[in-house]
PDB file of N, CA and C in Angstrom:
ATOM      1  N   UNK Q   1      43.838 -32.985 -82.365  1.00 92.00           N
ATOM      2  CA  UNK Q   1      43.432 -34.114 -81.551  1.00 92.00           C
ATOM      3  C   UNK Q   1      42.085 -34.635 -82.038  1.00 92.00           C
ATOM      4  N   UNK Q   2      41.925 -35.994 -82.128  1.00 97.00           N
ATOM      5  CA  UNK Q   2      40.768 -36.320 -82.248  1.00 97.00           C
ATOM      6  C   UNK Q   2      39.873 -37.100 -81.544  1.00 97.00           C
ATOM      7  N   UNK Q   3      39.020 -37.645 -81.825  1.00 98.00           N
ATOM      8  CA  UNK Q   3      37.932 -38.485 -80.683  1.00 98.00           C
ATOM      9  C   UNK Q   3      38.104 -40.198 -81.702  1.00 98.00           C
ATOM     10  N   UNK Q   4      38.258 -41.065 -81.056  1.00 98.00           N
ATOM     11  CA  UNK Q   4      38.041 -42.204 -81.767  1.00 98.00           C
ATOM     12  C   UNK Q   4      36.772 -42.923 -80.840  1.00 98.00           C
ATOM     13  N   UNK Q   5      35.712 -43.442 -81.530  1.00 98.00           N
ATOM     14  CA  UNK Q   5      35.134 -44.477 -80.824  1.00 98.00           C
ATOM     15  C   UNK Q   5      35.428 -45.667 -81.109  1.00 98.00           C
ATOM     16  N   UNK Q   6      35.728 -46.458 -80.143  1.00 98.00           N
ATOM     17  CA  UNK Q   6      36.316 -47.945 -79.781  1.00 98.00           C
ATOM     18  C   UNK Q   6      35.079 -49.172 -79.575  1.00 98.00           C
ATOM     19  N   UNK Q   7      35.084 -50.106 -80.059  1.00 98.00           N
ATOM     20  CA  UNK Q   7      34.134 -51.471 -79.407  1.00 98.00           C
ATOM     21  C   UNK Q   7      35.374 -51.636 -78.253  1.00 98.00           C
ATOM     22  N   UNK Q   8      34.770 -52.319 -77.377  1.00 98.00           N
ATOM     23  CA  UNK Q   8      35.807 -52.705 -76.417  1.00 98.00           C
ATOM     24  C   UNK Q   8      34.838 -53.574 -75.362  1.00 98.00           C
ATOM     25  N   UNK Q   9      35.470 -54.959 -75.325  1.00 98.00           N
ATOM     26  CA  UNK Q   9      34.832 -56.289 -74.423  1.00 98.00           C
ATOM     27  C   UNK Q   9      34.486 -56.038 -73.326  1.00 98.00           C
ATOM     28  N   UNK Q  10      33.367 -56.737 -72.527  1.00 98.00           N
ATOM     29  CA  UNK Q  10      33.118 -56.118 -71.279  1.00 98.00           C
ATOM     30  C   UNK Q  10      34.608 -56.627 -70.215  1.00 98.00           C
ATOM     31  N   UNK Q  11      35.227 -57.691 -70.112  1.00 97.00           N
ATOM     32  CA  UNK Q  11      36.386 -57.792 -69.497  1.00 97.00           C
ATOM     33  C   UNK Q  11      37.000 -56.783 -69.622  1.00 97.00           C
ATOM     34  N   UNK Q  12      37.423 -56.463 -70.510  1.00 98.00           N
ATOM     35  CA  UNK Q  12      38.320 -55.221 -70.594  1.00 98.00           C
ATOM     36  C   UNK Q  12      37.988 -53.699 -70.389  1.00 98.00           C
ATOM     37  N   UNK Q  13      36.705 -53.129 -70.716  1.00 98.00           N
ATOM     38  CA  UNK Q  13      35.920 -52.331 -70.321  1.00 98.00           C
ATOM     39  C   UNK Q  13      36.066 -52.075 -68.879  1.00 98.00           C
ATOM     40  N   UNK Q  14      35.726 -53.088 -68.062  1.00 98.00           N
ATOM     41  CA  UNK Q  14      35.674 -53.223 -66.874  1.00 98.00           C
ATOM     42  C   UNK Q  14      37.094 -52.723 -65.993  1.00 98.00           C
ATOM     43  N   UNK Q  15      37.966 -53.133 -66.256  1.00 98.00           N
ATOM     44  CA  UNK Q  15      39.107 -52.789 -66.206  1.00 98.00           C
ATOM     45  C   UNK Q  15      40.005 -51.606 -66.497  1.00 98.00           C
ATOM     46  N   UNK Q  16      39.264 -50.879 -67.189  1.00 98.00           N
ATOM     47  CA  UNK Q  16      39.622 -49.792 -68.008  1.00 98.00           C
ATOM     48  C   UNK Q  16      38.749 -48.548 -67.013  1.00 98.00           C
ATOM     49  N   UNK Q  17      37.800 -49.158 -66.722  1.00 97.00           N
ATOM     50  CA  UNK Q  17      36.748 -48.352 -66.151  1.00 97.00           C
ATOM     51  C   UNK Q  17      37.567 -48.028 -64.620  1.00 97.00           C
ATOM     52  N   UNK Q  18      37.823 -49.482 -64.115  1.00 97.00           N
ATOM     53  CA  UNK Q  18      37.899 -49.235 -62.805  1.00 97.00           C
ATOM     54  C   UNK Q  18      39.538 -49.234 -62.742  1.00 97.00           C
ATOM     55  N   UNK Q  19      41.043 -48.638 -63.487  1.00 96.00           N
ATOM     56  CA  UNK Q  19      41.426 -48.294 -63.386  1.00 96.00           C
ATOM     57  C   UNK Q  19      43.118 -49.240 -63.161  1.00 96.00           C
ATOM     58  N   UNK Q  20      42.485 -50.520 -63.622  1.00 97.00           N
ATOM     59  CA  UNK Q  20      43.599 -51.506 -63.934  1.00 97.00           C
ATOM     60  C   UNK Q  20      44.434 -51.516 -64.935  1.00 97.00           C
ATOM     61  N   UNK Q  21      43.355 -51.496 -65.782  1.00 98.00           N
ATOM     62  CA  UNK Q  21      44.412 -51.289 -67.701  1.00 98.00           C
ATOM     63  C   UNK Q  21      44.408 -50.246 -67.779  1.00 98.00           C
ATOM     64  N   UNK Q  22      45.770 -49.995 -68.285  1.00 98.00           N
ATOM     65  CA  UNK Q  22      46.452 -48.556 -68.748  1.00 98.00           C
ATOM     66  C   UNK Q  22      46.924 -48.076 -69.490  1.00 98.00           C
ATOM     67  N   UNK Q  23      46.919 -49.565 -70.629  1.00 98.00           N
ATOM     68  CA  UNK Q  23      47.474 -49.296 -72.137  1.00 98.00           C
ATOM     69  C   UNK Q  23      46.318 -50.194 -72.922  1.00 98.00           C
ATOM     70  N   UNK Q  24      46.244 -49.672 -73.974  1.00 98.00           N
ATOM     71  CA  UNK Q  24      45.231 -49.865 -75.086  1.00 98.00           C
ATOM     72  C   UNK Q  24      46.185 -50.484 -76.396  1.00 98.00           C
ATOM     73  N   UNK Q  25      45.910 -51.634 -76.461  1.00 97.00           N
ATOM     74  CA  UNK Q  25      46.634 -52.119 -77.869  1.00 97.00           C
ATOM     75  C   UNK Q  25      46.000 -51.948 -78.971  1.00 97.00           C
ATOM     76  N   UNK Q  26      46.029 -51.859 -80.087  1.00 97.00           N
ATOM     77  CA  UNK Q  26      45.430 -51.073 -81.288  1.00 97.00           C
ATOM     78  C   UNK Q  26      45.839 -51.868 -82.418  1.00 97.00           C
ATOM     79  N   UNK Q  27      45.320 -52.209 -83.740  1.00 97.00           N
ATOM     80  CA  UNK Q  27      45.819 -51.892 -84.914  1.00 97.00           C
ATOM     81  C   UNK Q  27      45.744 -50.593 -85.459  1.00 97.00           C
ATOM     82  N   UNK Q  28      46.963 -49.878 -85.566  1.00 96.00           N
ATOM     83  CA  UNK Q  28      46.870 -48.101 -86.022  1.00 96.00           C
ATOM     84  C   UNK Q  28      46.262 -48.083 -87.146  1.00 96.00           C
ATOM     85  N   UNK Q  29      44.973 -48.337 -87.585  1.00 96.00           N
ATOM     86  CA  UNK Q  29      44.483 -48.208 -89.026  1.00 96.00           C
ATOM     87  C   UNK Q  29      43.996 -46.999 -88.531  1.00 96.00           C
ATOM     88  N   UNK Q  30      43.801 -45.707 -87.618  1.00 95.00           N
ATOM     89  CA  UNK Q  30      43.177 -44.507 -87.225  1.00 95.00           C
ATOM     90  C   UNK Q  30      44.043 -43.083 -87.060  1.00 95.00           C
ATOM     91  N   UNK Q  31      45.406 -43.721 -87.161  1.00 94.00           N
ATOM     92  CA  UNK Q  31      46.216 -42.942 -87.232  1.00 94.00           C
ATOM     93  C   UNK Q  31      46.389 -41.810 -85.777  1.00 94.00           C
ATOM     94  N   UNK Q  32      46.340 -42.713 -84.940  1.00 98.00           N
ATOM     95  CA  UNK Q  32      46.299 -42.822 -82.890  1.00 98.00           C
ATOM     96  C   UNK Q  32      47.716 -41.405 -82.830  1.00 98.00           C
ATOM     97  N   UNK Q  33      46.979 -40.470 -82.193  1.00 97.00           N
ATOM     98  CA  UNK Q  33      48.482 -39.564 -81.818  1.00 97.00           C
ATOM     99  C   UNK Q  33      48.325 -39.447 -80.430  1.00 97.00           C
ATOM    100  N   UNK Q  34      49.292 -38.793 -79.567  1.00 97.00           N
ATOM    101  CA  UNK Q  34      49.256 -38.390 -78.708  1.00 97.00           C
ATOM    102  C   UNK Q  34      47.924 -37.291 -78.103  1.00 97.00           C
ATOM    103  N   UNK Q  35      47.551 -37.217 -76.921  1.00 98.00           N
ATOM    104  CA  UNK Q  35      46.385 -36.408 -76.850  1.00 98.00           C
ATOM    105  C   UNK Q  35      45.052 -37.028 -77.433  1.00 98.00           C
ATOM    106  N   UNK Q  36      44.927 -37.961 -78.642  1.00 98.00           N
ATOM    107  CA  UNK Q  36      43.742 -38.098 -78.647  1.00 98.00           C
ATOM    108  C   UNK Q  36      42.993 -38.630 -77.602  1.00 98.00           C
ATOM    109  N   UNK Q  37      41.393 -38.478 -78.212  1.00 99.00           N
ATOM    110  CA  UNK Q  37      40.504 -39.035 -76.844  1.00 99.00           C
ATOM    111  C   UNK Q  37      40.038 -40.633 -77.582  1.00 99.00           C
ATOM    112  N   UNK Q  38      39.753 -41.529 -76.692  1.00 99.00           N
ATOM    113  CA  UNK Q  38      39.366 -42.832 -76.958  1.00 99.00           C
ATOM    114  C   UNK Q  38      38.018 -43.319 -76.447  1.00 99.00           C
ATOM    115  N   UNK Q  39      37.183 -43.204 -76.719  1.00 98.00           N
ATOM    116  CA  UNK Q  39      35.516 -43.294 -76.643  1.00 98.00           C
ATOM    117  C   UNK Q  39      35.153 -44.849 -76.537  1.00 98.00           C
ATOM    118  N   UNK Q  40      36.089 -44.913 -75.468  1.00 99.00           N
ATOM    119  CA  UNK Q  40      35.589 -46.789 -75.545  1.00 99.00           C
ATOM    120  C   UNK Q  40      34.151 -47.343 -74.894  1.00 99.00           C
ATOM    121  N   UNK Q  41      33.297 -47.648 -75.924  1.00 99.00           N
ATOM    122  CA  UNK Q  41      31.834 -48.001 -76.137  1.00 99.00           C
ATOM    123  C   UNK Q  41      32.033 -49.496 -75.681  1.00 99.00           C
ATOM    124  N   UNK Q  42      31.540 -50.261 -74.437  1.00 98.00           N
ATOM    125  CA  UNK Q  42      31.389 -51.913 -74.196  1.00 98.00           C
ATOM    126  C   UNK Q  42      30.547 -52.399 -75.329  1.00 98.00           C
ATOM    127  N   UNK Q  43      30.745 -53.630 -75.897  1.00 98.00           N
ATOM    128  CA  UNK Q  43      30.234 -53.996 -77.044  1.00 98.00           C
ATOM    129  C   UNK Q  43      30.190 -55.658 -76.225  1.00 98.00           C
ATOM    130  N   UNK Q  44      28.830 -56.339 -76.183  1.00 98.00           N
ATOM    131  CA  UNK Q  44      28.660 -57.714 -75.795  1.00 98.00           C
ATOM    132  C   UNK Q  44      28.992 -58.571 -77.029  1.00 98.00           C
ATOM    133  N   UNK Q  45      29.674 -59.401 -77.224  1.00 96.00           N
ATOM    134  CA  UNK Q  45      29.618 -60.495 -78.266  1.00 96.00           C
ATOM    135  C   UNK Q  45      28.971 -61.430 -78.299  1.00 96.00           C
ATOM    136  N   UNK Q  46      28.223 -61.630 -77.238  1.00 96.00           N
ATOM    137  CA  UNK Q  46      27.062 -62.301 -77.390  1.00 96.00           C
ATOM    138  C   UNK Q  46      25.896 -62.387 -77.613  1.00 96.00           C
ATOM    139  N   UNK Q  47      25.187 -60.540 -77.599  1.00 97.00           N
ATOM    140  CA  UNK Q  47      24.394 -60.091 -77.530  1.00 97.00           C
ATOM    141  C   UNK Q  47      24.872 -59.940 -79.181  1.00 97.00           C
ATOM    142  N   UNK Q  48      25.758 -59.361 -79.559  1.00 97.00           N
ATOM    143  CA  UNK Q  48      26.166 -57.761 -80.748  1.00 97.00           C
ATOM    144  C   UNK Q  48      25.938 -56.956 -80.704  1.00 97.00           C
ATOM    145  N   UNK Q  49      25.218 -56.426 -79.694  1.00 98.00           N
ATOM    146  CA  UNK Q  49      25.029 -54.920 -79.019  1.00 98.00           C
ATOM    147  C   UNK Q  49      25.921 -54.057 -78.110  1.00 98.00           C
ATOM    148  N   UNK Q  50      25.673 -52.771 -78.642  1.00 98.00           N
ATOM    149  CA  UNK Q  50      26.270 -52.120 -77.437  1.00 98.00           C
ATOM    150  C   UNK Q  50      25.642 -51.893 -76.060  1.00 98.00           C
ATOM    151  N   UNK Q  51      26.626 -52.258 -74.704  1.00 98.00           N
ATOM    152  CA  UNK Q  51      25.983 -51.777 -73.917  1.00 98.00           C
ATOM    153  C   UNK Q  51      24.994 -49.937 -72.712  1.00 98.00           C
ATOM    154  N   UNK Q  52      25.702 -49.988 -73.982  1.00 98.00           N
ATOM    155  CA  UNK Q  52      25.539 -48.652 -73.787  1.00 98.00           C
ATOM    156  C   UNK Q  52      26.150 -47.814 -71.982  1.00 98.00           C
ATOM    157  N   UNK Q  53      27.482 -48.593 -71.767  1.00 98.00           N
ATOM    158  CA  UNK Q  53      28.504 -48.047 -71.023  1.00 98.00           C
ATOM    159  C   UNK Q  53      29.805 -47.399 -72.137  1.00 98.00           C
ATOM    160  N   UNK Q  54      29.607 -46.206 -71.461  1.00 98.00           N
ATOM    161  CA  UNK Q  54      31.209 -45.614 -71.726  1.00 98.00           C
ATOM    162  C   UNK Q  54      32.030 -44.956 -71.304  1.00 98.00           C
ATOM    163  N   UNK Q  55      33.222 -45.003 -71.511  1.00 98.00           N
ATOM    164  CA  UNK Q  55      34.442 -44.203 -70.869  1.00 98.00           C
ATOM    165  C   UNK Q  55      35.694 -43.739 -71.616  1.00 98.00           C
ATOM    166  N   UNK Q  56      35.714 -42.562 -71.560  1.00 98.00           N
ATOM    167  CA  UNK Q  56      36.570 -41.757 -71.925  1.00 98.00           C
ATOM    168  C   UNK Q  56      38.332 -41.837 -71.564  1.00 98.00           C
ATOM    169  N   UNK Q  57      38.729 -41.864 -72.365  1.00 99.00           N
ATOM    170  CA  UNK Q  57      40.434 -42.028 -71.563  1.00 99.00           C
ATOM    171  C   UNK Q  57      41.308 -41.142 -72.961  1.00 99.00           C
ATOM    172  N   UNK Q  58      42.118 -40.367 -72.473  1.00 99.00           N
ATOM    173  CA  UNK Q  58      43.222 -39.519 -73.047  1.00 99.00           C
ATOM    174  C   UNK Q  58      44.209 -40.329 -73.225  1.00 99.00           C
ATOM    175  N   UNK Q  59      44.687 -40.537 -74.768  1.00 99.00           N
ATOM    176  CA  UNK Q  59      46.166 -41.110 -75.138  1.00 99.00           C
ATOM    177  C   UNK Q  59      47.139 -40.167 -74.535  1.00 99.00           C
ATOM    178  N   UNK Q  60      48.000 -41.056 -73.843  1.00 98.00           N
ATOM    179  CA  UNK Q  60      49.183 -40.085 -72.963  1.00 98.00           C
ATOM    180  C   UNK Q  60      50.481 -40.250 -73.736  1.00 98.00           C
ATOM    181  N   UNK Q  61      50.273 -41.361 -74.504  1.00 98.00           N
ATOM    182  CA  UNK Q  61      51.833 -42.029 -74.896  1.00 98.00           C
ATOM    183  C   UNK Q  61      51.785 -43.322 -75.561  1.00 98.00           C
ATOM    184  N   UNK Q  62      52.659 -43.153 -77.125  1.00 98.00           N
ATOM    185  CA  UNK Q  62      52.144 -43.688 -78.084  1.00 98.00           C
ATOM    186  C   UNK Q  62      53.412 -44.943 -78.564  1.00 98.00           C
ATOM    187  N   UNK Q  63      53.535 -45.977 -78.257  1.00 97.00           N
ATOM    188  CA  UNK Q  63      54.503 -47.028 -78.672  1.00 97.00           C
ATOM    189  C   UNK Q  63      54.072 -47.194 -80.331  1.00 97.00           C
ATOM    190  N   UNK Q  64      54.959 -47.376 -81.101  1.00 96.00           N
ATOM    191  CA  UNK Q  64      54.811 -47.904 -82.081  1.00 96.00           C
ATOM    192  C   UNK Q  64      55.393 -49.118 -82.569  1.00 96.00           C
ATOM    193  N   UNK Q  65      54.391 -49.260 -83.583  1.00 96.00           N
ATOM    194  CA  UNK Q  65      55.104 -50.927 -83.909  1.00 96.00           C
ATOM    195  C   UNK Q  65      56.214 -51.100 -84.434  1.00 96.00           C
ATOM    196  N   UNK Q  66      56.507 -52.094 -84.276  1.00 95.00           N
ATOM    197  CA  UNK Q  66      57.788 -52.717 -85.414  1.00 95.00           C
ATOM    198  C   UNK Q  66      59.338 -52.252 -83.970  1.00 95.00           C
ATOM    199  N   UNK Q  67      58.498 -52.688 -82.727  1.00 89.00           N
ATOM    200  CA  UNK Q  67      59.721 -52.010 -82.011  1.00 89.00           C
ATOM    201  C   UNK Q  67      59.230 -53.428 -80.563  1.00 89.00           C
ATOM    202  N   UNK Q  68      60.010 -53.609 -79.838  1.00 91.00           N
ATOM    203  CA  UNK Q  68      59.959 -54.603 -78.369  1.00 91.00           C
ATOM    204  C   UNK Q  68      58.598 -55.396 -78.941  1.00 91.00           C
ATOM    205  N   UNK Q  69      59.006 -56.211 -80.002  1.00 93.00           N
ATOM    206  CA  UNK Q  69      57.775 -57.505 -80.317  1.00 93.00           C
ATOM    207  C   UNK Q  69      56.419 -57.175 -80.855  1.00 93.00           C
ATOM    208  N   UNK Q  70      56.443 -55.777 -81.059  1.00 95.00           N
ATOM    209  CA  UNK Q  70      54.853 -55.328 -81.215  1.00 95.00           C
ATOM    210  C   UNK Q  70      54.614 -55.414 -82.794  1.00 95.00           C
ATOM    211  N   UNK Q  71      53.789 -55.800 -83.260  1.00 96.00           N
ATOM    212  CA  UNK Q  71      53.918 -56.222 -84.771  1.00 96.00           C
ATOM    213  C   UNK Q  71      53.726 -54.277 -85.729  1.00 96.00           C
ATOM    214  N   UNK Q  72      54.392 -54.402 -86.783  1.00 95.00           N
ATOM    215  CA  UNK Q  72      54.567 -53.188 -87.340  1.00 95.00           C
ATOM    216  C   UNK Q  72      53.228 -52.136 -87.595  1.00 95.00           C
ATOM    217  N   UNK Q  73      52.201 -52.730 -87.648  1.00 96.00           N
ATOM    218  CA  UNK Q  73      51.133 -52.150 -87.875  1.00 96.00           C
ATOM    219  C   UNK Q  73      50.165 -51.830 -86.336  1.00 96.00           C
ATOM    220  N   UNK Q  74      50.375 -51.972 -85.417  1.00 98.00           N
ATOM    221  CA  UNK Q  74      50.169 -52.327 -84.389  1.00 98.00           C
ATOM    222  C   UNK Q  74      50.418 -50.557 -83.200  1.00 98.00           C
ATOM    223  N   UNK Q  75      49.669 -50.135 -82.240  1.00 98.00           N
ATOM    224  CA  UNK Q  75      50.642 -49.641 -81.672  1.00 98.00           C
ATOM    225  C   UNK Q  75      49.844 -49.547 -79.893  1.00 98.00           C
ATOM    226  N   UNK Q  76      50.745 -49.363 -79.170  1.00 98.00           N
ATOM    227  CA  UNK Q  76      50.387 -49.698 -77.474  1.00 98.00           C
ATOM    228  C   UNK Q  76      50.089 -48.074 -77.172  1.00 98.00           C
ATOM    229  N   UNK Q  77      48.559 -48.093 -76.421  1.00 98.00           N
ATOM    230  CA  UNK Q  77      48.750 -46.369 -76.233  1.00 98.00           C
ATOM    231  C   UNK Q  77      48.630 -46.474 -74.947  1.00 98.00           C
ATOM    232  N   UNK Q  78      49.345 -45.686 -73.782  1.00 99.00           N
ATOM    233  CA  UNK Q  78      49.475 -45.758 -72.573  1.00 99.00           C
ATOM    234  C   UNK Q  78      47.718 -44.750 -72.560  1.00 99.00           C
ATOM    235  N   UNK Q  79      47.176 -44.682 -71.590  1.00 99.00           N
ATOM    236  CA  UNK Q  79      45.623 -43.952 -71.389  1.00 99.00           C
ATOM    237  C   UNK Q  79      45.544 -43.738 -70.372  1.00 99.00           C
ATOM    238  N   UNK Q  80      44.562 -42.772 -69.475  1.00 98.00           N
ATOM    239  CA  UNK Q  80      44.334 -42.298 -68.161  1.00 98.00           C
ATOM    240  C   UNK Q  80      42.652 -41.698 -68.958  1.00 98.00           C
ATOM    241  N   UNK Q  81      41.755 -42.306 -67.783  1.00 98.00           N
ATOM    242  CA  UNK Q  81      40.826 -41.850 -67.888  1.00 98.00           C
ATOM    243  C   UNK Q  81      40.294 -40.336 -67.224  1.00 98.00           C
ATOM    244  N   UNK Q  82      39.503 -40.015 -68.621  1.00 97.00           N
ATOM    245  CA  UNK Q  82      39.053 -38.685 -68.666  1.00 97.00           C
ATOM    246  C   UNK Q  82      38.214 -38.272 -67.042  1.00 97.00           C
ATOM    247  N   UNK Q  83      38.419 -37.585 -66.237  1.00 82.00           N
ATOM    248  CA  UNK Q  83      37.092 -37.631 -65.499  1.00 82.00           C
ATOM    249  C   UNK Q  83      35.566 -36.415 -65.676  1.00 82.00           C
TER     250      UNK Q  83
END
């Protein structure tokens, strides 16, 4: 299992945090398995800084691409945050 750290928008951050979003879309250039951890770091695009919020969430379940519209390189990871 490994740890990935993520940029991730404050919209979405937010959401992730407080327990709305539950899947993480990806380009698999990291090679995403089951069990890993996802270190999603808020990143402002307006600033280019990090905000230095983060949250932890466990890959539970791993869609891959090239399957229900998701482009081949691509993959949907279902997540539940770490507490």
């Amino acid at each position: 299992m490994k740890i990935h750290n993520l940029k991730i928008l404050p919209i979405h951050f937010y959401q992730v945090e407080n327990g709305f979003k539950k899947v993480e879309l990806r380009k698999n250039d990291r090679d995403y398995k089951d069990g890993d951890t996802l270190c999603l770091e808020e990143w402002c695009p307006y600033t280019e800084q990090y905000t230095g919020k983060e949250c932890n969430v466990k890959v539970t379940h791993i869609l891959q691409g090239g399957n229900y519209g998701l482009e081949k390189d691509y993959v949907a990871m279902s997540i539940e945050i770490i507490k």
